[in-house]
XYZ file of N, CA and C in Angstrom:
237
model
N -24.931 11.906 1.421
C -23.780 12.722 1.737
C -22.568 12.170 0.980
N -21.869 12.997 0.217
C -20.715 12.515 -0.554
C -19.544 12.150 0.355
N -18.771 11.180 -0.114
C -17.571 10.791 0.629
C -16.544 11.902 0.538
N -15.867 12.150 1.630
C -14.819 13.168 1.640
C -13.487 12.505 1.371
N -12.744 13.093 0.453
C -11.418 12.566 0.145
C -10.453 12.985 1.241
N -9.474 12.114 1.491
C -8.458 12.456 2.482
C -7.126 11.848 2.078
N -6.038 12.348 2.651
C -4.710 11.838 2.294
C -4.557 10.366 2.670
N -3.833 9.650 1.825
C -3.563 8.235 2.082
C -2.158 7.904 1.615
N -1.549 6.976 2.305
C -0.285 6.397 1.864
C -0.658 5.236 0.948
N -0.116 5.244 -0.268
C -0.369 4.173 -1.222
C 0.970 3.538 -1.579
N 1.068 2.236 -1.404
C 2.283 1.496 -1.738
C 2.011 0.707 -3.004
N 2.798 0.975 -4.054
C 2.631 0.297 -5.342
C 3.552 -0.922 -5.411
N 3.056 -1.978 -6.038
C 3.811 -3.223 -6.193
C 3.983 -3.542 -7.671
N 5.090 -4.207 -8.007
C 5.344 -4.547 -9.409
C 4.689 -5.861 -9.813
N 4.232 -6.643 -8.837
C 3.588 -7.915 -9.177
C 2.438 -8.196 -8.217
N 1.481 -8.950 -8.705
C 0.347 -9.350 -7.878
C 0.813 -10.210 -6.711
N 1.799 -11.075 -6.951
C 2.285 -11.935 -5.865
C 2.916 -11.108 -4.750
N 3.608 -10.025 -5.090
C 4.188 -9.153 -4.061
C 3.083 -8.457 -3.270
N 2.033 -8.026 -3.943
C 0.911 -7.378 -3.254
C 0.232 -8.352 -2.287
N 0.052 -9.594 -2.712
C -0.570 -10.606 -1.850
C 0.338 -10.947 -0.662
N 1.642 -11.026 -0.905
C 2.592 -11.288 0.180
C 2.581 -10.135 1.178
N 2.479 -8.910 0.675
C 2.424 -7.744 1.555
C 1.169 -7.786 2.418
N 0.046 -8.140 1.821
C -1.200 -8.232 2.582
C -1.051 -9.233 3.732
N -0.487 -10.395 3.452
C -0.279 -11.404 4.495
C 0.682 -10.890 5.565
N 1.750 -10.239 5.143
C 2.748 -9.675 6.062
C 2.100 -8.667 7.006
N 1.315 -7.752 6.447
C 0.681 -6.719 7.264
C -0.349 -7.324 8.215
N -1.108 -8.306 7.747
C -2.107 -8.940 8.610
C -1.447 -9.676 9.765
N -0.339 -10.376 9.497
C 0.385 -11.085 10.559
C 0.882 -10.127 11.631
N 1.257 -8.926 11.221
C 1.805 -7.940 12.154
C 0.745 -6.998 12.720
N -0.497 -7.175 12.304
C -1.575 -6.320 12.795
C -1.493 -4.891 12.289
N -0.892 -4.703 11.114
C -0.756 -3.358 10.552
C -2.003 -2.999 9.743
N -2.383 -1.719 9.770
C -3.629 -1.296 9.132
C -3.518 -1.116 7.621
N -4.675 -1.100 6.987
C -4.751 -0.819 5.560
C -5.478 -1.916 4.822
N -5.523 -1.751 3.483
C -6.176 -2.754 2.648
C -5.665 -2.646 1.226
N -5.844 -3.721 0.477
C -5.473 -3.735 -0.939
C -6.538 -2.966 -1.720
N -6.073 -2.116 -2.642
C -6.979 -1.374 -3.519
C -6.415 -1.403 -4.938
N -7.253 -1.119 -5.929
C -6.707 -0.929 -7.277
C -5.790 0.294 -7.269
N -4.740 0.247 -8.027
C -3.804 1.368 -8.095
C -4.539 2.609 -8.595
N -4.449 3.730 -7.875
C -5.123 4.949 -8.336
C -4.640 5.366 -9.732
N -5.530 5.978 -10.491
C -5.203 6.390 -11.863
C -4.020 7.333 -11.946
N -3.818 8.138 -10.909
C -2.717 9.102 -10.913
C -1.356 8.412 -10.965
N -1.329 7.139 -10.622
C -0.079 6.378 -10.565
C -0.094 5.373 -11.710
N 0.870 5.476 -12.595
C 0.862 4.595 -13.777
C 2.055 3.652 -13.778
N 2.135 2.828 -12.774
C 3.191 1.820 -12.725
C 2.703 0.625 -11.925
N 3.461 -0.414 -11.954
C 3.144 -1.569 -11.135
C 2.141 -2.512 -11.762
N 1.622 -3.396 -10.929
C 0.752 -4.486 -11.385
C -0.722 -4.128 -11.362
N -1.056 -2.965 -10.859
C -2.459 -2.584 -10.770
C -3.034 -2.722 -9.373
N -2.260 -3.302 -8.448
C -2.695 -3.418 -7.054
C -1.792 -2.580 -6.167
N -2.356 -2.075 -5.093
C -1.579 -1.277 -4.148
C -2.162 -1.463 -2.754
N -1.441 -0.955 -1.765
C -1.891 -0.998 -0.377
C -2.198 0.424 0.045
N -3.362 0.629 0.624
C -3.778 1.948 1.090
C -3.840 1.943 2.609
N -3.226 2.964 3.211
C -3.249 3.100 4.667
C -3.131 4.575 5.030
N -3.262 4.853 6.298
C -3.089 6.212 6.799
C -1.625 6.614 6.624
N -1.364 7.856 6.209
C 0.026 8.292 6.022
C 0.906 8.114 7.262
N 0.320 8.185 8.450
C 1.126 8.040 9.672
C 1.714 6.634 9.816
N 1.174 5.667 9.075
C 1.637 4.284 9.174
C 2.685 3.916 8.125
N 3.066 4.862 7.274
C 3.988 4.562 6.171
C 5.297 3.930 6.650
N 5.913 4.494 7.664
C 7.202 3.975 8.132
C 7.084 2.535 8.635
N 6.056 2.244 9.413
C 5.866 0.882 9.934
C 5.605 -0.107 8.800
N 4.834 0.310 7.801
C 4.521 -0.565 6.675
C 5.765 -0.866 5.844
N 6.531 0.159 5.498
C 7.722 -0.076 4.671
C 8.785 -0.853 5.442
N 8.872 -0.641 6.754
C 9.822 -1.424 7.557
C 9.423 -2.898 7.554
N 8.132 -3.171 7.687
C 7.657 -4.560 7.665
C 7.976 -5.213 6.323
N 7.774 -4.485 5.224
C 8.097 -5.027 3.897
C 9.591 -5.295 3.771
N 10.406 -4.338 4.205
C 11.863 -4.508 4.133
C 12.314 -5.697 4.981
N 11.785 -5.798 6.199
C 12.153 -6.902 7.094
C 11.760 -8.260 6.513
N 10.626 -8.302 5.801
C 10.136 -9.556 5.224
C 10.735 -9.836 3.846
N 11.494 -8.877 3.311
C 12.095 -9.062 1.991
C 11.085 -8.999 0.852
N 10.024 -8.238 1.042
C 8.989 -8.093 0.016
C 9.253 -6.807 -0.761
N 9.398 -6.944 -2.075
C 9.709 -5.792 -2.923
C 8.456 -4.963 -3.201
N 8.644 -3.654 -3.222
C 7.578 -2.739 -3.618
C 8.197 -1.656 -4.492
N 7.376 -1.066 -5.367
C 7.896 -0.058 -6.284
C 8.244 1.228 -5.549
N 7.251 1.826 -4.917
C 7.482 3.008 -4.095
C 6.212 3.380 -3.368
N 6.322 4.344 -2.468
C 5.149 4.825 -1.743
C 4.753 6.195 -2.292
N 3.475 6.479 -2.202
C 2.928 7.751 -2.669
C 2.022 8.318 -1.594
N 1.934 9.634 -1.546
C 0.938 10.300 -0.719
C -0.079 10.885 -1.693
N -1.289 10.357 -1.666
C -2.341 10.804 -2.582
C -3.609 11.113 -1.793
N -4.463 11.915 -2.376
C -5.753 12.212 -1.769
C -6.803 11.411 -2.515
N -7.388 10.449 -1.804
C -8.407 9.589 -2.424
C -9.566 9.370 -1.469
């Protein structure tokens, strides 16, 4: 059975260190998602991104802002 694509919030980072810091930040706070390679549709950043459910976008970006972790921007993509 083929995998069904669904909407996802993707957060792009400009550096690998920022992506790793974000992963630690989200894990400490119990926030959902995982690191993935940056989807081809997005051509910026370091090549790493965070994928989560779109409903969690606000909590994720607030956690990054509170922790002072820079990110390029968020995207809504179907993957």
